[in-house]
Amino acid sequence: MRQSLAAFASPDAASIPLHAIAAETLGDWLDSQPERVRTWLDAVGFKAAVGETVAVPDAAGALSMAVFGLGAAKARARGRMALGAARGKLPLGTYHLASGFETDALPEQLLGWLLAGYSFDRFRRHGQPEAEMPMLKAPAGVDVRRIEILAAAEWLTRDLINTPASQMGPEEMETAVLALAEEFDAQVSVTYDDDLLHENFPLIHAVGRASDRMPRLLDMRWGNEGPRITLVGKGVCFDTGGLDIKPAASMGLMKKDMGGAATVLGLALMIMALDWKVRLRVLIPAVENAISGSAMRPGDIITARNGLTVEINNTDAEGRLVLADALALAAEEAPDALICMATLTGAARVALGPDLPPFYTDDEPFAQALMDGARIEADPLWRMPFHTPYEALIEPGIADLDNAPGGGMAGSITAALFLRRFVGDSPRFAHFDIYGWQQKDAPGRPKGGVSQAARAILWALPQVLGPEITGDEPTARP
């Protein structure tokens, strides 16, 4: 993977015009072009369909321009980051956008272009030349630095998720955190193995103790002024299901079960690179849910950090356990914003599919800001309820809480309710039940690990904590 592909070309570089054309405006656009261009596009049958890309030669046969189809309005409404689809189809060269996008659409499209440059090639050894792709000059008037930071953060998240569990265990997750901390002069403390018991993180220890890769809690801090923002990410580096073992078909993607941790690290990179005036904390319980004689058992009852007892009715509902101790620690500071991100439940995928993560919050202004951010940043989200009547489902009677209530209904909601029991009086809590995986190639989103919700959160936080954290004026809500 070449980091230069996550940046724009020099503004001084010679470049080729690139026109993005909607199907309904194709006729008018052709009328404005020389006969040579009209003849060529007619000969190749260009209809401005979604993703249709054509290189147009000049009279001498050299590349004079390129055109890219956006499709009809209905097709455009079904997708996002359309410009990302052009990058893999254009001839090598440096381009500039000559027409096709309104100013307010440019950040999304430009980010899609950069994200389309990503590939996970760490393990390619033979027959694969170094990736080369077309480059693009950013138009005037856009925040180039911000877009490049968003791309770099997304690439970090994708790399972490895509790495096989054999090379992305708790120790390697710690290495990734330390590398990010070193880049931004942050501080990291780590609690290991049996010290988790001594420091009162019994649920993290219980989940991770069966593996020979020792569990740990990673705690990164950055910044010394402004509101407190704490990000908690599920770092289950591989999930067998424990003694309630998963079937093979369900275990195949479990290298991505640390997608919450990968996503909060990407979000942390954005916040630090943008130099926000905040006190940022990142908590990652990094474990492997394995099987051995020391594995936690169905029916065990464990007392969590905040004193609540939890009955283990399914060892495959381990993510909420490690998050519970981390959230309880975070809540002891009552941060101004407490955000939890996890690849937590299959129920969320059944309800909303892989591309639309649910989020939960009781804070109405934060919820509205997140929905606005999801639309503005092309980072889809959907609000789900902390439905209090379902609290009874997570109360087994024999203990305070049940980690896996039976019945097979409302699984994402009951998991969110379980986590809410550990956030105390934190004034602004939100939980995101993400998938962290792109199932098939899409513009700007190749198949594999993917960040979800981070850009929407980045947009929303200044709306509720105040624009002074970014140094900018308030962002007008559309």
XYZ file of C-alpha atoms in Angstrom:
478
model
C 0.000 0.000 0.000
C 1.485 3.356 -1.015
C 0.681 6.249 1.310
C 1.102 8.726 -1.568
C -2.164 7.381 -2.946
C -3.924 8.843 0.123
C -2.866 12.364 -0.887
C -3.694 14.734 -3.722
C -1.309 15.666 -6.506
C 0.670 18.898 -6.345
C -1.463 21.869 -7.380
C 1.321 22.848 -9.784
C 1.287 19.533 -11.655
C 0.222 19.425 -15.286
C -3.177 17.760 -15.439
C -5.878 16.348 -17.676
C -9.509 17.559 -17.461
C -11.939 15.081 -15.910
C -15.660 15.693 -16.430
C -18.253 13.982 -14.240
C -21.561 13.879 -16.130
C -25.060 13.010 -14.981
C -27.206 11.106 -17.473
C -29.851 13.836 -17.622
C -27.268 16.537 -18.455
C -25.311 14.531 -21.020
C -27.061 16.085 -24.020
C -26.417 19.673 -22.913
C -22.817 18.864 -22.053
C -22.200 17.278 -25.462
C -23.668 20.334 -27.174
C -20.971 22.436 -25.511
C -18.117 20.217 -26.729
C -16.156 20.197 -30.013
C -17.350 17.872 -32.754
C -14.292 15.650 -32.193
C -15.406 14.924 -28.608
C -19.029 14.327 -29.593
C -18.002 11.946 -32.352
C -15.698 9.951 -30.110
C -18.207 9.536 -27.277
C -20.936 8.600 -29.733
C -18.654 6.000 -31.300
C -17.879 4.326 -27.953
C -21.530 4.502 -26.863
C -21.035 6.697 -23.794
C -24.360 7.127 -21.960
C -23.089 8.551 -18.629
C -24.168 5.418 -16.798
C -22.923 5.029 -13.237
C -19.199 4.374 -13.268
C -18.864 4.523 -17.057
C -15.438 5.982 -17.827
C -14.003 6.982 -21.198
C -10.647 8.509 -22.156
C -10.956 10.998 -25.030
C -7.960 11.499 -27.377
C -6.991 14.668 -29.142
C -6.364 14.870 -32.903
C -2.864 13.421 -32.444
C -4.086 10.500 -30.346
C -2.856 11.841 -26.990
C -5.189 11.905 -23.988
C -7.037 15.233 -24.001
C -9.750 14.626 -21.387
C -11.700 11.933 -19.606
C -15.395 11.624 -18.847
C -17.061 9.764 -16.029
C -20.730 8.840 -15.757
C -22.765 9.611 -12.648
C -25.918 7.926 -13.891
C -29.483 9.125 -13.512
C -30.817 10.714 -10.325
C -32.304 7.461 -9.040
C -29.023 5.622 -9.502
C -27.078 8.422 -7.807
C -29.369 8.245 -4.783
C -28.428 4.587 -4.315
C -24.714 5.201 -3.940
C -22.084 7.563 -2.605
C -18.498 8.584 -3.334
C -19.123 8.041 -7.040
C -15.789 9.579 -8.026
C -14.016 6.716 -6.308
C -15.197 4.408 -9.069
C -13.336 6.448 -11.686
C -9.914 6.089 -10.128
C -9.427 2.448 -10.982
C -10.652 2.904 -14.568
C -8.755 5.955 -15.770
C -5.412 5.779 -17.571
C -2.433 6.675 -15.401
C -1.871 10.394 -15.185
C -2.768 13.456 -13.138
C -6.283 14.875 -13.491
C -8.299 17.856 -12.341
C -12.073 18.081 -12.015
C -13.280 20.231 -14.871
C -17.033 19.923 -14.261
C -19.719 17.827 -12.683
C -19.942 18.467 -8.913
C -21.427 21.272 -6.871
C -19.072 22.757 -4.281
C -20.846 21.164 -1.310
C -20.514 17.711 -2.907
C -16.770 17.975 -3.412
C -15.501 16.801 0.009
C -17.398 13.506 -0.239
C -16.304 12.906 -3.826
C -12.671 13.825 -3.211
C -12.543 11.558 -0.180
C -13.984 8.766 -2.321
C -11.154 9.305 -4.818
C -8.510 9.002 -2.094
C -10.132 5.983 -0.447
C -10.229 4.210 -3.819
C -6.436 4.212 -3.710
C -6.383 1.764 -0.811
C -5.309 -1.822 -1.216
C -4.178 -4.346 1.374
C -1.038 -5.753 -0.186
C 1.066 -6.573 2.866
C 1.098 -10.281 2.123
C 1.523 -10.146 -1.660
C 4.939 -11.530 -2.532
C 4.962 -12.769 -6.129
C 3.620 -11.487 -9.415
C 2.115 -8.312 -7.964
C 3.769 -5.067 -9.085
C 3.676 -2.041 -6.821
C 0.296 -0.328 -7.119
C 0.066 2.653 -9.437
C -3.077 4.695 -9.862
C -4.116 8.010 -11.394
C -3.691 11.106 -9.237
C -5.994 14.094 -8.801
C -5.412 17.754 -8.060
C -7.801 19.052 -5.411
C -10.022 21.914 -6.590
C -9.604 25.342 -5.027
C -11.759 26.096 -2.018
C -11.779 22.678 -0.337
C -10.067 21.737 2.919
C -7.395 19.505 1.429
C -5.686 18.836 4.754
C -8.882 17.613 6.400
C -9.762 15.298 3.529
C -6.270 13.784 3.515
C -6.470 13.262 7.296
C -9.812 11.467 6.934
C -8.284 9.227 4.279
C -5.215 8.446 6.398
C -7.451 7.535 9.348
C -9.596 5.270 7.177
C -6.494 3.542 5.822
C -5.268 2.886 9.381
C -8.601 1.339 10.349
C -8.713 -0.805 7.210
C -5.153 -2.051 7.698
C -5.829 -3.095 11.283
C -9.045 -4.945 10.416
C -7.628 -6.634 7.331
C -4.573 -8.024 9.109
C -4.997 -11.739 9.930
C -5.501 -12.559 13.601
C -2.226 -14.508 13.626
C -0.503 -11.141 13.206
C -3.017 -8.878 14.930
C -3.416 -10.183 18.450
C -3.470 -8.196 21.703
C 0.283 -7.585 21.539
C 0.128 -6.282 17.974
C -2.855 -4.111 18.890
C -0.735 -2.624 21.647
C 2.037 -1.985 19.114
C -0.429 -0.130 16.874
C -1.567 2.045 19.784
C 2.017 2.809 20.789
C 2.886 3.779 17.204
C -0.061 6.173 17.001
C 0.799 7.609 20.409
C 4.403 8.196 19.380
C 3.291 10.009 16.224
C 1.181 12.481 18.213
C 3.087 12.586 21.512
C 0.325 10.831 23.465
C 0.816 8.772 26.617
C -0.078 5.096 26.933
C -0.458 2.865 29.958
C -1.161 -0.866 29.729
C -2.603 -3.300 32.280
C -1.667 -6.917 31.575
C -2.942 -10.394 32.379
C -3.365 -11.070 36.109
C -2.800 -7.381 36.843
C -6.256 -6.946 35.324
C -7.614 -8.712 38.405
C -5.463 -6.687 40.780
C -6.596 -3.444 39.102
C -10.265 -4.548 39.097
C -10.955 -5.428 35.471
C -12.405 -8.909 36.077
C -14.555 -9.136 32.939
C -11.658 -8.299 30.616
C -9.556 -10.923 32.395
C -12.316 -13.550 32.241
C -12.707 -13.205 28.473
C -9.003 -13.201 27.682
C -7.565 -15.645 30.201
C -8.054 -18.785 28.069
C -5.676 -17.572 25.366
C -1.889 -17.857 25.527
C -1.863 -14.305 24.131
C -2.330 -12.404 27.361
C -5.221 -9.947 27.638
C -4.572 -6.304 28.316
C -6.277 -2.943 28.679
C -4.740 -0.193 26.544
C -5.213 3.361 27.836
C -4.038 6.269 25.650
C -4.313 9.947 26.623
C -3.664 13.046 24.526
C -4.280 16.755 25.060
C -4.456 18.828 28.225
C -7.205 21.376 27.658
C -10.848 21.440 26.673
C -13.706 18.945 27.039
C -13.008 15.315 27.838
C -13.720 12.873 24.996
C -13.309 9.178 25.761
C -13.434 6.548 23.009
C -13.875 2.896 23.960
C -13.303 0.257 21.273
C -13.900 -3.478 21.380
C -10.544 -5.152 20.789
C -11.424 -8.838 20.524
C -8.622 -9.760 18.137
C -10.169 -13.130 17.366
C -13.398 -14.639 18.607
C -13.835 -18.408 18.604
C -16.983 -18.000 20.656
C -15.242 -19.615 23.634
C -16.747 -22.810 24.994
C -19.952 -21.872 23.166
C -17.881 -22.232 20.013
C -18.955 -20.652 16.755
C -19.570 -22.805 13.667
C -16.904 -22.497 11.000
C -19.066 -20.307 8.780
C -19.431 -17.768 11.594
C -15.754 -17.816 12.519
C -14.400 -16.935 9.089
C -14.540 -13.160 9.560
C -13.660 -13.034 13.230
C -10.363 -11.316 12.555
C -12.584 -8.228 12.224
C -13.960 -8.542 15.763
C -11.497 -5.827 16.782
C -13.166 -3.446 14.321
C -14.385 -1.213 17.137
C -10.824 -0.757 18.376
C -9.575 -0.129 14.836
C -12.279 2.468 14.268
C -11.687 4.417 17.476
C -7.972 4.528 16.620
C -8.864 6.008 13.237
C -11.137 8.534 14.935
C -8.396 9.357 17.433
C -5.982 9.951 14.555
C -8.445 12.430 13.037
C -8.884 14.333 16.306
C -5.159 14.508 17.028
C -4.114 15.364 13.476
C -6.694 18.148 13.377
C -5.255 19.395 16.686
C -8.544 19.702 18.524
C -8.548 21.411 21.898
C -9.767 18.421 23.864
C -8.591 15.923 26.440
C -8.793 12.696 24.488
C -8.717 9.239 26.028
C -8.830 5.942 24.140
C -9.557 2.695 25.987
C -9.159 -0.644 24.222
C -9.632 -3.965 26.002
C -7.470 -6.180 23.758
C -8.151 -9.889 24.141
C -8.567 -13.130 22.255
C -11.643 -15.181 23.085
C -10.110 -18.648 22.976
C -10.778 -22.138 24.351
C -8.734 -23.877 27.025
C -9.125 -25.381 30.464
C -9.146 -21.882 31.952
C -11.916 -20.532 29.709
C -14.938 -18.935 31.317
C -17.930 -21.250 31.382
C -21.635 -20.838 30.742
C -23.259 -20.269 34.107
C -20.282 -18.508 35.669
C -21.076 -15.332 37.589
C -18.466 -12.562 37.570
C -18.481 -9.283 39.449
C -17.703 -6.379 37.114
C -15.585 -3.332 37.884
C -18.599 -1.278 38.949
C -19.855 -3.989 41.339
C -22.628 -5.439 39.169
C -22.694 -9.225 38.921
C -22.957 -10.770 35.456
C -24.159 -14.280 34.677
C -22.374 -15.747 31.649
C -25.118 -17.470 29.705
C -23.160 -17.536 26.446
C -19.395 -17.220 26.151
C -19.855 -15.914 22.603
C -21.391 -12.704 23.978
C -17.950 -11.625 25.156
C -17.648 -8.201 23.536
C -20.075 -6.518 25.911
C -18.128 -8.004 28.832
C -14.766 -6.456 27.964
C -16.471 -3.187 27.055
C -18.304 -3.125 30.388
C -15.136 -2.904 32.464
C -13.621 -0.321 30.102
C -16.792 1.794 30.157
C -16.923 1.627 33.949
C -13.356 2.943 34.068
C -14.181 5.694 31.586
C -17.274 6.716 33.550
C -15.224 7.332 36.682
C -14.048 10.586 35.040
C -17.546 11.490 33.749
C -16.212 12.620 30.352
C -18.136 15.205 28.355
C -18.571 12.649 25.568
C -18.246 8.891 26.010
C -18.345 6.864 22.796
C -18.354 3.086 22.513
C -17.703 1.327 19.184
C -17.965 -2.417 18.675
C -18.679 -5.144 16.154
C -21.155 -6.354 18.707
C -24.229 -8.161 17.417
C -25.496 -10.081 14.424
C -28.908 -8.714 15.340
C -27.842 -5.266 14.142
C -27.002 -6.726 10.734
C -30.350 -8.522 10.550
C -32.162 -5.280 11.385
C -30.231 -2.828 9.227
C -27.787 -4.760 7.056
C -24.005 -4.376 6.841
C -23.908 -0.802 5.517
C -26.101 0.966 8.083
C -24.847 0.743 11.683
C -27.256 1.522 14.498
C -26.319 3.898 17.270
C -27.844 4.438 20.689
C -27.896 7.567 22.809
C -30.238 9.265 25.272
C -28.864 12.694 24.369
C -31.216 14.288 21.835
C -28.887 17.055 20.547
C -26.102 14.484 20.090
C -28.467 12.138 18.255
C -29.520 14.905 15.856
C -25.932 15.968 15.274
C -24.941 12.373 14.516
C -27.741 11.984 11.989
C -26.729 15.268 10.332
C -23.098 14.183 10.315
C -23.989 10.822 8.818
C -25.607 12.555 5.855
C -23.048 15.314 5.393
C -20.046 12.978 5.675
C -21.577 10.137 3.616
C -21.167 7.881 6.646
C -24.586 6.251 7.121
C -26.081 5.718 10.592
C -29.502 4.987 12.016
C -30.689 5.715 15.531
C -32.077 2.823 17.562
C -33.734 3.145 20.979
C -32.536 2.361 24.465
C -35.952 0.752 24.997
C -36.200 0.690 28.778
C -38.981 -1.950 28.982
C -36.460 -4.456 27.614
C -34.283 -3.972 30.716
C -36.064 -6.971 32.225
C -34.583 -9.171 29.496
C -31.048 -8.608 30.763
C -31.892 -9.326 34.413
C -31.634 -13.091 34.976
C -32.632 -13.150 38.646
C -29.620 -15.130 39.827
C -27.328 -12.131 39.123
C -27.712 -8.447 38.325
C -27.206 -8.912 34.597
C -27.348 -11.608 31.909
C -24.773 -11.295 29.139
C -26.886 -13.225 26.615
C -30.648 -13.123 27.226
C -32.634 -15.854 25.523
C -35.527 -15.472 23.123
C -33.604 -14.343 20.060
C -35.249 -10.924 19.857
C -33.980 -7.333 20.154
C -30.397 -8.534 20.420
C -28.768 -5.238 19.472
C -31.011 -3.284 21.856
C -30.435 -5.604 24.817
C -26.669 -5.448 24.218
C -26.858 -1.641 24.232
C -28.922 -1.684 27.418
C -26.318 -3.962 29.017
C -23.555 -1.454 28.182
C -25.599 1.477 29.478
C -25.492 -0.087 32.945
C -21.767 0.690 33.075
C -21.615 4.355 32.070
C -22.842 5.841 35.345
C -23.663 9.527 35.146
C -21.641 10.259 32.024
C -23.581 13.151 30.498
C -23.286 12.212 26.834
C -22.966 8.498 25.980
C -23.362 6.904 22.556
C -22.879 3.289 21.503
C -22.291 2.219 17.875
C -22.939 -1.386 16.817
C -20.817 -1.440 13.660
C -20.035 -4.213 11.172
C -16.570 -3.056 10.090
C -16.568 -4.978 6.819
C -17.345 -4.136 3.198
C -18.827 -7.276 1.639
C -18.163 -6.364 -1.983
C -16.379 -3.627 -3.886
C -18.093 -0.226 -4.007
C -16.836 3.253 -4.967
C -14.157 4.248 -2.472
C -14.783 1.062 -0.467
C -12.989 -2.047 -1.707
C -14.005 -5.365 -0.222
C -12.566 -5.855 3.254
C -12.236 -3.930 6.486
C -13.901 -0.521 6.582
C -14.439 2.324 9.012
C -18.027 3.102 9.963
C -19.445 6.047 11.934
C -16.084 7.743 12.635
C -16.593 10.639 10.210
C -20.146 11.214 11.416
C -18.896 11.344 15.006
C -16.116 13.737 14.029
C -18.682 16.082 12.500
C -21.108 15.776 15.424
C -18.795 16.352 18.378
C -18.173 20.085 17.751
C -21.924 20.575 17.408
C -22.513 19.435 20.983
C -19.214 20.275 22.695
C -18.739 23.644 21.011
C -16.837 24.800 17.923
C -13.979 26.049 20.086
C -12.652 22.487 20.272
C -11.716 22.777 16.588
C -10.843 26.472 16.528
C -13.584 27.010 13.919
C -16.844 28.900 13.854
C -20.015 26.847 14.475
C -20.979 24.674 11.536
C -24.428 25.616 10.269
C -26.856 22.736 10.418
C -28.359 22.165 6.977
